[in-house]
Coordinates of N, CA, C and O in Angstrom, one line a residue:
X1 N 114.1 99.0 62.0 CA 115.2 98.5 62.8 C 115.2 99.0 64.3 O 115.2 98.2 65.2
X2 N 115.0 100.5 64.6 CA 114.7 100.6 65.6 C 113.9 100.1 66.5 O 114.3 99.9 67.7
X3 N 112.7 99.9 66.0 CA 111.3 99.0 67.0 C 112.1 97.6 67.4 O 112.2 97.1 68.5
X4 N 112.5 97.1 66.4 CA 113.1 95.8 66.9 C 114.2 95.9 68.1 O 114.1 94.9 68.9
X5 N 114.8 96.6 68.3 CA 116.2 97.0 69.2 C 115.2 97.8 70.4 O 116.0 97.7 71.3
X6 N 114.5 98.2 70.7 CA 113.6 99.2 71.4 C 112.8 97.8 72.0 O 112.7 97.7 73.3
X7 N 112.4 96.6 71.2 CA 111.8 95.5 71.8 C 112.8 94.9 72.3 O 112.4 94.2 73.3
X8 N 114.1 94.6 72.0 CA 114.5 93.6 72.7 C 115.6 94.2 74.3 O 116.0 93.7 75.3
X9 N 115.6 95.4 73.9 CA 116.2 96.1 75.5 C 114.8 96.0 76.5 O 114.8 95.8 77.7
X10 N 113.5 96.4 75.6 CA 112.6 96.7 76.8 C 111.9 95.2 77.0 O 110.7 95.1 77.4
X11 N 112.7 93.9 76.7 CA 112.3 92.4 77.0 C 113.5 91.9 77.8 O 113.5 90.8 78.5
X12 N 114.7 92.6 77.7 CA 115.5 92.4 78.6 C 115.6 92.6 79.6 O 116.0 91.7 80.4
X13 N 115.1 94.3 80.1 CA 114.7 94.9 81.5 C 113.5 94.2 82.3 O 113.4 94.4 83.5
X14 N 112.0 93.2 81.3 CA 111.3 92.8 81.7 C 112.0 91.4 82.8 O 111.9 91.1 84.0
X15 N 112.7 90.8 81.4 CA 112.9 89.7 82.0 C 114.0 89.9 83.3 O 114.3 88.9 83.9
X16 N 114.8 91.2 83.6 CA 115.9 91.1 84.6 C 115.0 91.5 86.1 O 115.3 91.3 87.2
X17 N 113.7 92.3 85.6 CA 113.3 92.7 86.9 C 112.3 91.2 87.3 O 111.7 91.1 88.4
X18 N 112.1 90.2 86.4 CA 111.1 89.4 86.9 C 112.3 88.6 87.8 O 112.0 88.1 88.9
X19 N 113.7 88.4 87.3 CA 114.6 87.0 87.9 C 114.5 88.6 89.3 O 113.9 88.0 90.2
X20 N 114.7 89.5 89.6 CA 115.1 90.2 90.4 C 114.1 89.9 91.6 O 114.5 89.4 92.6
X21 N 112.8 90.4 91.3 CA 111.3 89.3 92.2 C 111.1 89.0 92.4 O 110.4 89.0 93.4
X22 N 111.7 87.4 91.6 CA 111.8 85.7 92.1 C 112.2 85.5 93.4 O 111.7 84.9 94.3
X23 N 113.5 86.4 93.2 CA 114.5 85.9 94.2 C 114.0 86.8 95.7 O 114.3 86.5 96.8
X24 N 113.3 87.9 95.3 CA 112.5 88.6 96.6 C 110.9 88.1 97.2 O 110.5 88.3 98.4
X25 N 110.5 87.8 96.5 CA 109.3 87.5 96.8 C 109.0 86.3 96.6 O 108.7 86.0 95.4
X26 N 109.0 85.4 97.7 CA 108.1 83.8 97.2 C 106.8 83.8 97.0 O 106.4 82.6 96.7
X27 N 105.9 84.6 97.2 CA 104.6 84.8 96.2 C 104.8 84.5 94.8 O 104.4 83.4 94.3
X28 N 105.5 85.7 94.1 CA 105.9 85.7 92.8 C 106.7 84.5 92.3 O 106.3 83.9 91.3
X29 N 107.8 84.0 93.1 CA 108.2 82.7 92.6 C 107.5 81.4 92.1 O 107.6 80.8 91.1
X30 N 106.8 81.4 93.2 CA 105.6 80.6 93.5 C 104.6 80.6 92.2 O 104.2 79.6 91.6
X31 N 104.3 81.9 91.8 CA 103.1 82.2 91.0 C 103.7 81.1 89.4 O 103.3 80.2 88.7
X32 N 104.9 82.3 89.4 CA 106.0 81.7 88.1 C 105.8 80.8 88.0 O 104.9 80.4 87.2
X33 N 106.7 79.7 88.7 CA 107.2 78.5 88.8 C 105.7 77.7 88.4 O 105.7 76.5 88.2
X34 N 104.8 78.3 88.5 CA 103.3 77.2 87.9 C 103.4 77.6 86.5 O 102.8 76.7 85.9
X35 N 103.8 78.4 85.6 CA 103.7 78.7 83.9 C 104.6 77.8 83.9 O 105.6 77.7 84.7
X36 N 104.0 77.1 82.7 CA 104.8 76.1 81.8 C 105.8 76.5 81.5 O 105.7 77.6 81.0
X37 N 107.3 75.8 81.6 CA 108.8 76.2 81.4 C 109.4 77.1 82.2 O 110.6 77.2 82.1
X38 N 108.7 77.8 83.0 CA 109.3 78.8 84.4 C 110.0 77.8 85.5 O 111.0 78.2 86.0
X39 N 109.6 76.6 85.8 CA 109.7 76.3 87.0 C 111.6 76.0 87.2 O 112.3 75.9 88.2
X40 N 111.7 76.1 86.2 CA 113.4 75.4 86.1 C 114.3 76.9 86.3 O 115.3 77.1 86.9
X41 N 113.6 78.0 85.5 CA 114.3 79.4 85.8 C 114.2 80.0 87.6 O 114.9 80.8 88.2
X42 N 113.2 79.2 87.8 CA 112.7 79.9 89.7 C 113.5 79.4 90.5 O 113.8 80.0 91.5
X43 N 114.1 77.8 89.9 CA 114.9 77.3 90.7 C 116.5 77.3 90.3 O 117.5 76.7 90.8
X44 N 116.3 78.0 89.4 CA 118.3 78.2 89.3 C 118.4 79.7 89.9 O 119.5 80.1 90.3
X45 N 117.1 80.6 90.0 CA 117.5 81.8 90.6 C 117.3 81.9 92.2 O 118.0 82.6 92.8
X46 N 116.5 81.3 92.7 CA 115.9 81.2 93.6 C 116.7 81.1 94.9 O 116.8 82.0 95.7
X47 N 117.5 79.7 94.9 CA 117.9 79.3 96.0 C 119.7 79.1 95.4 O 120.0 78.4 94.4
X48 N 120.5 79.8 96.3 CA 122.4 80.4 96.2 C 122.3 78.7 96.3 O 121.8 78.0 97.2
X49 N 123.0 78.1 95.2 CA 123.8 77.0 95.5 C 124.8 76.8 96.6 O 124.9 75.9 97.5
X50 N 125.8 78.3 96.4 CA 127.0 78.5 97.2 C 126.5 78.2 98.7 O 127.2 77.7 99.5
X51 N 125.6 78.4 98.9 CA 125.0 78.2 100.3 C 124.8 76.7 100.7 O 125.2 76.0 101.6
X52 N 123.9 76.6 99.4 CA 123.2 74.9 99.6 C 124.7 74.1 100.0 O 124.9 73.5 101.1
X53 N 125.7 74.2 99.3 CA 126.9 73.6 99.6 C 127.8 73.8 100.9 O 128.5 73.0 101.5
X54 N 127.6 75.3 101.0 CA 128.1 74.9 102.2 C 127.6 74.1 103.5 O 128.2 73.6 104.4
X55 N 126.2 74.2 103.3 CA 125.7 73.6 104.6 C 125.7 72.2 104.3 O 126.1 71.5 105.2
X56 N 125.3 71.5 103.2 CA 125.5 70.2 102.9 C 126.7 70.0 103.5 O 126.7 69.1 104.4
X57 N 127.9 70.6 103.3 CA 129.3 70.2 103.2 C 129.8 70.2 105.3 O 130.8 69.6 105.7
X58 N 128.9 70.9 106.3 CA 129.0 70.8 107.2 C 129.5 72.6 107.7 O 129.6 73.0 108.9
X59 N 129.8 73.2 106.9 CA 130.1 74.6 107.1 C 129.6 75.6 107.9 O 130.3 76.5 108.3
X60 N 128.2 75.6 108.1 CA 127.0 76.2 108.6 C 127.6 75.8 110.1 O 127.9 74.6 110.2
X61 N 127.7 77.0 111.4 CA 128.3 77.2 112.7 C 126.8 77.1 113.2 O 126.1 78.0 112.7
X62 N 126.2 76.3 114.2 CA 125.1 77.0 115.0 C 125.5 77.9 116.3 O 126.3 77.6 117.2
X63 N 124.4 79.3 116.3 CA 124.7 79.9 117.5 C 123.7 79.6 118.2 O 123.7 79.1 119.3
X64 N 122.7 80.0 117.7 CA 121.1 79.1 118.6 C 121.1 80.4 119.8 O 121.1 80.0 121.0
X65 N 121.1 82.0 119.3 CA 120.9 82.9 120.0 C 119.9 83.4 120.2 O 119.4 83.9 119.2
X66 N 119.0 83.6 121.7 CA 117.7 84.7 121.2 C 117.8 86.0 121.8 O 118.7 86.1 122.5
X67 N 117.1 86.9 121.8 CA 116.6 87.7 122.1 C 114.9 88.4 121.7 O 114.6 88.7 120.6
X68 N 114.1 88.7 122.9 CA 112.9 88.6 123.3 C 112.6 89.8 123.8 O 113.2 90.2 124.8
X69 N 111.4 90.6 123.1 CA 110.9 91.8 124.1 C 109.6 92.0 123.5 O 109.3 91.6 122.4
X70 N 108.6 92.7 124.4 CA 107.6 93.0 123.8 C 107.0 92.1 122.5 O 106.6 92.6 121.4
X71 N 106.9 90.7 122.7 CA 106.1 89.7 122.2 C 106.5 89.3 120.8 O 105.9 88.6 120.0
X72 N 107.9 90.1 120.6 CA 108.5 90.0 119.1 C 109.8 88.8 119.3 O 110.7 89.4 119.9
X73 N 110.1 88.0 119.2 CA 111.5 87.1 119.2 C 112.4 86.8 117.9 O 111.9 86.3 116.9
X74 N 113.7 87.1 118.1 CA 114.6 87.1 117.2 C 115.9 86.3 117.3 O 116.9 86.6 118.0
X75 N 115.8 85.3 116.7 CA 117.1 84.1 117.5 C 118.0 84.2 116.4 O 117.5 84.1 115.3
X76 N 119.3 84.2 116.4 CA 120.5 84.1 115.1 C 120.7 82.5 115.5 O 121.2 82.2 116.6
X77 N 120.3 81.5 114.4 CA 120.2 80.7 114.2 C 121.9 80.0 114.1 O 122.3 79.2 114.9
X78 N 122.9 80.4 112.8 CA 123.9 80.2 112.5 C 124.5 81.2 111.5 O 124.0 82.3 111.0
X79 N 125.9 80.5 111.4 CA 126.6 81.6 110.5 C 127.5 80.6 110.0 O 128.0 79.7 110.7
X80 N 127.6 81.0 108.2 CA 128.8 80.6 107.6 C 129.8 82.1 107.1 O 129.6 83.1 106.4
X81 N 130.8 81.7 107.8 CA 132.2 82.2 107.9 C 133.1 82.4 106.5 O 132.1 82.1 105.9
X82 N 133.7 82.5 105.8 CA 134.7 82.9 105.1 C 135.7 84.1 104.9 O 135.3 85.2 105.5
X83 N 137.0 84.0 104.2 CA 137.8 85.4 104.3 C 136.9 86.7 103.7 O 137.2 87.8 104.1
X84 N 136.0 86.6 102.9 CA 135.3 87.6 102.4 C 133.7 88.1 103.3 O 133.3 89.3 103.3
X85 N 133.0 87.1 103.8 CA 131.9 87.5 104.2 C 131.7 86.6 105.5 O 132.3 85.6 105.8
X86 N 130.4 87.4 106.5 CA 129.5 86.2 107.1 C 128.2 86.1 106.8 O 127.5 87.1 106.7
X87 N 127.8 85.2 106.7 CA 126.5 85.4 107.0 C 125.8 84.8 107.9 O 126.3 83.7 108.3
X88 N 124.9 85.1 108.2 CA 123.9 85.4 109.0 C 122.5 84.7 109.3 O 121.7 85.2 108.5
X89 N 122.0 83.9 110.0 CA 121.1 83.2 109.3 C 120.0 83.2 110.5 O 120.2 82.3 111.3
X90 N 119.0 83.8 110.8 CA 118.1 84.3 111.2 C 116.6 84.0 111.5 O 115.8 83.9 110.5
X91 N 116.3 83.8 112.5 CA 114.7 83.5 112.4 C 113.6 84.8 113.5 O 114.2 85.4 114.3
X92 N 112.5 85.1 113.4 CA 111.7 86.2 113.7 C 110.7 85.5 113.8 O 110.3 84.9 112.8
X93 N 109.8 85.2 115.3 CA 108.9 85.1 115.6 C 108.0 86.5 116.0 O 108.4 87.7 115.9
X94 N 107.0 86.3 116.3 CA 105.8 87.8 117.0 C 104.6 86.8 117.3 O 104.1 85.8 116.8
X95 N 104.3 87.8 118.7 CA 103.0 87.3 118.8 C 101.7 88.3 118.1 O 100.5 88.3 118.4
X96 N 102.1 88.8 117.5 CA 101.3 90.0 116.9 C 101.7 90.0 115.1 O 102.9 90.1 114.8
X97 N 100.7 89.8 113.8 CA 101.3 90.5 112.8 C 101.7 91.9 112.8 O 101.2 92.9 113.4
X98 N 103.2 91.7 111.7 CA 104.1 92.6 111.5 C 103.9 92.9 109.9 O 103.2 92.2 109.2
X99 N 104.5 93.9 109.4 CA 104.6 94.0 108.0 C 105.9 95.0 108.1 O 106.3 95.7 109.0
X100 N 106.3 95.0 107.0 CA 107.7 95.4 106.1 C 108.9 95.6 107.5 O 109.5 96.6 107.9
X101 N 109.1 94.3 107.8 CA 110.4 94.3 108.9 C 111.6 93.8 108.2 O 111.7 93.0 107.2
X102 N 112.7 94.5 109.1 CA 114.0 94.8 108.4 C 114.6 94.8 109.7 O 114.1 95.1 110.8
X103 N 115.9 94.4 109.4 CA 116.7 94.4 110.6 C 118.0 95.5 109.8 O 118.5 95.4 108.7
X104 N 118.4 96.5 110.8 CA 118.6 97.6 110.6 C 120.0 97.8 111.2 O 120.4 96.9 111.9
X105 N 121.0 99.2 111.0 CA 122.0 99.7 112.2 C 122.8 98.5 112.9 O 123.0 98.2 114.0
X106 N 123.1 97.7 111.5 CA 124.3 96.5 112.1 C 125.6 97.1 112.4 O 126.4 97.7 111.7
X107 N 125.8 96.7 113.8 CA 127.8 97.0 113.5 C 128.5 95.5 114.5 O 127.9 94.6 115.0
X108 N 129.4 95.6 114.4 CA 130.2 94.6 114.9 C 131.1 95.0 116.0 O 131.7 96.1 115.9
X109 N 131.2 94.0 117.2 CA 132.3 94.9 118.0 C 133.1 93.9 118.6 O 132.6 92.8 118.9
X110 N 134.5 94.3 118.7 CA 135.0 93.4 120.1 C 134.5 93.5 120.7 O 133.6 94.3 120.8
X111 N 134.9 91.7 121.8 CA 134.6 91.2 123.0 C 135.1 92.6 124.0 O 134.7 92.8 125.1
X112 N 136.1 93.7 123.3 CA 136.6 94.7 124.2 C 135.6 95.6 124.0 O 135.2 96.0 125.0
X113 N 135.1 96.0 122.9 CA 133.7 97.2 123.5 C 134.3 98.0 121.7 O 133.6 98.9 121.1
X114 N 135.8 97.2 121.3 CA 135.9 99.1 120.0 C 135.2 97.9 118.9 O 135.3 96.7 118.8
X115 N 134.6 99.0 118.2 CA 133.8 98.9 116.7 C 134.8 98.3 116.4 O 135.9 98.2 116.9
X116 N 134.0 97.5 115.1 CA 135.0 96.9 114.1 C 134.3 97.7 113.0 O 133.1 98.0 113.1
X117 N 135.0 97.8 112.1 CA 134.9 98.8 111.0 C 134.7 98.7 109.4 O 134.8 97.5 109.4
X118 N 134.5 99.0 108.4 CA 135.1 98.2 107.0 C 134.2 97.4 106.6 O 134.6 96.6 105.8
X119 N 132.8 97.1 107.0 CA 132.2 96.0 106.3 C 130.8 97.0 105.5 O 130.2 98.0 105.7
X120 N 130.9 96.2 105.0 CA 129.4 96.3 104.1 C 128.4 95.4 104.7 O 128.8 94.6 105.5
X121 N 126.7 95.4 104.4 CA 125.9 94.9 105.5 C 124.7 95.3 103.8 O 124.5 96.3 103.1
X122 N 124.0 93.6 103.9 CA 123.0 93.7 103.0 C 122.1 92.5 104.4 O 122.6 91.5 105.0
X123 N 120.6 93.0 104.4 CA 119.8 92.7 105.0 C 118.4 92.5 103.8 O 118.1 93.2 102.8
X124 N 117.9 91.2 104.4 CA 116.4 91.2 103.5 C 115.0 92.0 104.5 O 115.1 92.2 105.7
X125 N 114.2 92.4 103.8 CA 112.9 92.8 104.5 C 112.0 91.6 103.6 O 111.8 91.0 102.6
X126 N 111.6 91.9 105.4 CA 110.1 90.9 105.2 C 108.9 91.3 105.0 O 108.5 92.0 106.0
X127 N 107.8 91.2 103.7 CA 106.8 92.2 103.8 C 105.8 92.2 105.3 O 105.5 93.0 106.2
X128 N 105.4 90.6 104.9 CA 104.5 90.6 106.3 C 105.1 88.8 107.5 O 105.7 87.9 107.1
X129 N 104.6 89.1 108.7 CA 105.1 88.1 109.3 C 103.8 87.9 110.1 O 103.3 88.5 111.1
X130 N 103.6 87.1 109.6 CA 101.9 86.6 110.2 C 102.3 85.9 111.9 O 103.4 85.4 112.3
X131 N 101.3 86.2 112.4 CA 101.3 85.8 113.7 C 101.7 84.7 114.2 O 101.1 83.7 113.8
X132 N 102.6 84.5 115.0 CA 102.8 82.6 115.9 C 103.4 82.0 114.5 O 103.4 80.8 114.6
X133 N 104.1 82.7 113.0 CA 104.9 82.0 112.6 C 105.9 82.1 112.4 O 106.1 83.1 113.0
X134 N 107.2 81.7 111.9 CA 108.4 81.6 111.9 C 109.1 81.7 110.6 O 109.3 80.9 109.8
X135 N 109.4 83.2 110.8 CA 110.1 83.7 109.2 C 111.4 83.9 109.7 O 111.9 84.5 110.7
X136 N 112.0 83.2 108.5 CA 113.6 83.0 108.7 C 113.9 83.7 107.5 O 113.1 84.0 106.6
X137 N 115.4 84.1 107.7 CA 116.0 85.4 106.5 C 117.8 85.6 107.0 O 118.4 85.1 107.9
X138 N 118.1 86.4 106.0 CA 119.8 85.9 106.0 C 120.1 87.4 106.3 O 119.3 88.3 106.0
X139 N 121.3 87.6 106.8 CA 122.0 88.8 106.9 C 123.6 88.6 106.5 O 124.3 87.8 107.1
X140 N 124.2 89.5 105.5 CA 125.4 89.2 104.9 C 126.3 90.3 105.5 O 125.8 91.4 105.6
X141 N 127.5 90.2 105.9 CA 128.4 90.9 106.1 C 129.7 90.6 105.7 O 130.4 89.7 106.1
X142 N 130.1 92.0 104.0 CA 130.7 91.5 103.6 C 132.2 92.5 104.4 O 132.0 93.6 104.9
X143 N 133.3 92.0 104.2 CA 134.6 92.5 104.3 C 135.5 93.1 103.9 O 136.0 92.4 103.0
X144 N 136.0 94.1 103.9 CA 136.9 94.3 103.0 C 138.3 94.1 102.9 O 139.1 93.7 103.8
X145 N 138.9 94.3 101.3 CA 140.0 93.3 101.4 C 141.2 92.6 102.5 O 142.3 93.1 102.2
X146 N 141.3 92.1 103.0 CA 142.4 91.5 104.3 C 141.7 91.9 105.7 O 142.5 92.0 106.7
X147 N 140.6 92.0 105.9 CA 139.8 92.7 107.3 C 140.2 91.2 107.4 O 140.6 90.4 106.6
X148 N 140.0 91.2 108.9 CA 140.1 89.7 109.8 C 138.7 89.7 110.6 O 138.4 90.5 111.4
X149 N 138.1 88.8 110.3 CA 136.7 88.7 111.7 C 137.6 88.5 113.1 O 138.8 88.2 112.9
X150 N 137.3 88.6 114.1 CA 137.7 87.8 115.4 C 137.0 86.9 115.5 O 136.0 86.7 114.8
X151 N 137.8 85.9 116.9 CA 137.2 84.6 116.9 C 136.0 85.3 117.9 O 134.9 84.8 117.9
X152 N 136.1 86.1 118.6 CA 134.8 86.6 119.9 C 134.3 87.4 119.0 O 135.1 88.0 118.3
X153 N 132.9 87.7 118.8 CA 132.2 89.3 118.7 C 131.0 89.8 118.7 O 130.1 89.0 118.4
X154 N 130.8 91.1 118.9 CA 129.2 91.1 119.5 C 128.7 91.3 118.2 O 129.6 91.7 117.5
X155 N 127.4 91.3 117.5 CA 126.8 91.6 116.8 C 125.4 92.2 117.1 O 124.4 91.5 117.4
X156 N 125.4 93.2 117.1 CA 124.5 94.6 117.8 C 123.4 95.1 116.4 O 123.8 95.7 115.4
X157 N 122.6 94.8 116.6 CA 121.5 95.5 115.2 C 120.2 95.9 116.2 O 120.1 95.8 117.4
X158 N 119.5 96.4 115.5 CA 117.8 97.1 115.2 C 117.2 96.1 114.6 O 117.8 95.5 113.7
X159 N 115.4 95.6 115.1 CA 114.6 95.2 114.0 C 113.6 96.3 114.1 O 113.3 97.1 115.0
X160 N 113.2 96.0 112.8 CA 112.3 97.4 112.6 C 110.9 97.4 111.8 O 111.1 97.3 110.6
X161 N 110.0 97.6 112.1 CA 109.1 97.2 111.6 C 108.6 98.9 110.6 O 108.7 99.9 111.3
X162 N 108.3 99.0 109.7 CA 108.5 100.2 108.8 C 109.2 101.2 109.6 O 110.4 101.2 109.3
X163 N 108.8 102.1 110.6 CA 109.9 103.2 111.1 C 109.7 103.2 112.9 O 110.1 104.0 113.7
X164 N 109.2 102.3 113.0 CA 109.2 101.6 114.6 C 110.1 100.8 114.7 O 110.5 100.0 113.9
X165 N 110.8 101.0 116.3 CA 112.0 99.7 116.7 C 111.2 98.7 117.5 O 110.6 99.2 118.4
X166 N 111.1 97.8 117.3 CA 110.7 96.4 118.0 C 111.8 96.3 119.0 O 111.8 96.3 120.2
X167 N 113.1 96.1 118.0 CA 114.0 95.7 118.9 C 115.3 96.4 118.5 O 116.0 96.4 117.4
X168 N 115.7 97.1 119.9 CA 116.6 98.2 119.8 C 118.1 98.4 120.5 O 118.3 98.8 121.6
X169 N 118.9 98.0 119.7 CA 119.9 97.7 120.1 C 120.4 96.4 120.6 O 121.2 96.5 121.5
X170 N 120.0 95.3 120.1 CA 120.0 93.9 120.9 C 121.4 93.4 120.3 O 122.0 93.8 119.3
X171 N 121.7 92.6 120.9 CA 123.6 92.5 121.3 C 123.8 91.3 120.9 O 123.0 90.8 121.8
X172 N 124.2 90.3 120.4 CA 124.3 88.7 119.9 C 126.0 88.5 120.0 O 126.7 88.9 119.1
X173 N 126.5 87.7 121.5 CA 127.4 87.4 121.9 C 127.6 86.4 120.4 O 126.6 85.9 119.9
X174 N 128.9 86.1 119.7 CA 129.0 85.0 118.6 C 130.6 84.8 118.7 O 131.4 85.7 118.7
X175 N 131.1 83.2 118.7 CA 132.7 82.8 118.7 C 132.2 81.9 117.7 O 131.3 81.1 117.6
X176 N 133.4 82.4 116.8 CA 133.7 81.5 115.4 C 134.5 80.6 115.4 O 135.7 80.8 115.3
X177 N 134.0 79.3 115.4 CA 134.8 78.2 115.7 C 135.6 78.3 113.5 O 135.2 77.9 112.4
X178 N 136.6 79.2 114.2 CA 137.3 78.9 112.6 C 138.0 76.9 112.1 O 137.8 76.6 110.9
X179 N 138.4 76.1 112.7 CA 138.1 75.1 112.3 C 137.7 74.6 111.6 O 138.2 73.8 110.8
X180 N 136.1 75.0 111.9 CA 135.2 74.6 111.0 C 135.2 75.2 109.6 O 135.1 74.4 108.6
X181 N 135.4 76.4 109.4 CA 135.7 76.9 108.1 C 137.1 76.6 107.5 O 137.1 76.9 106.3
X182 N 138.2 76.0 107.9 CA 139.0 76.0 107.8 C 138.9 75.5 106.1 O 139.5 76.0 105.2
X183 N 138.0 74.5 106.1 CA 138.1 73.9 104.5 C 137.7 74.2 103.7 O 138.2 73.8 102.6
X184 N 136.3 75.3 103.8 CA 135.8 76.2 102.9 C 136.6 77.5 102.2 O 136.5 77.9 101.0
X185 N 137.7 78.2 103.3 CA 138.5 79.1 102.6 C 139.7 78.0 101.6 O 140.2 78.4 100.5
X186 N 139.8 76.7 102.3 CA 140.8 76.5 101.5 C 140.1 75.9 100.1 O 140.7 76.0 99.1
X187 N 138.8 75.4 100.0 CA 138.3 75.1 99.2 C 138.6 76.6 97.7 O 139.0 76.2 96.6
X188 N 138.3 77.5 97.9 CA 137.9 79.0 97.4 C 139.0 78.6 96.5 O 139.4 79.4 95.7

């Protein structure tokens, strides 16, 4: 009885770290999704409905922000808004390959200069970002209970390429046309 209970926890941890992979690495997704009967698991893990919907639904804000230095370009594309989170939505050019970049040392500030406080911050890393292409990636900032975003705010991070700054300290003026979210919170 043992071996059987010993196989099915250590088929459990197999299968939680492979859905965990999917969703990190589109190599691996990719690889999956070609075995017979995977392709439907890659795509329920793969890609946040909650997202797909809200952008279908019109929710997605464009900021259409860049900043440029030393041959690396980083533009904050858009953001969807809610009482609980923002996120973030991101693109990373280079005229040079990069490997394992991360955007780092997020904080948020008033249009007046003081911190804003209280959030949590989940960033993806990119293993590699091949030359002259265009890797897009999400940045979440979640809130804590009753925090208020403002409608003005700077959004100040690090990109970082393993323990080098590319880009340090760069500043992303962003106004939240709440409006627009207006129907997503009420939707919730």
């Amino acid at each position: 009885m043992n071996f059987w209970k010993t196989s099915i926890v250590g088929a459990c941890i197999f299968f939680l770290i492979l859905i965990t992979s999917i969703r990190v690495s589109p190599a691996l997704a990719n690889y999956v999704s070609s075995l017979p009967g995977m392709e439907r698991i890659v795509e329920l893990v793969r890609f946040n409905k909650g997202i797909l919907s809200a952008v279908e639904n019109d929710y997605m804000q464009e900021i259409g922000v860049t900043t440029e230095f030393n041959g690396v370009k980083l533009t904050v594309d858009a953001i969807i808004v809610d009482n609980m989170q923002t996120l973030v939505f991101y693109t990373i050019e280079s005229e040079r390959d990069l490997e394992n970049v991360i955007i780092s040392e997020v904080e948020l500030f008033k249009y007046n200069g003081n911190r804003i406080s209280s959030y949590g911050v989940s960033a993806q890393a990119h293993e590699k970002i091949t030359k002259e292409d265009k890797i897009s990636g999400k940045l979440t900032l979640v809130y804590q209970e009753k925090m208020i975003i403002p409608e003005t705010f700077i959004l100040k991070l690090d990109l970082e390429e393993e323990d080098r700054k590319l880009l340090d300290e760069v500043e992303f003026p962003i106004t939240v046309d709440f409006k627009k979210f207006d129907a997503l919170k009420k939707e919730k």
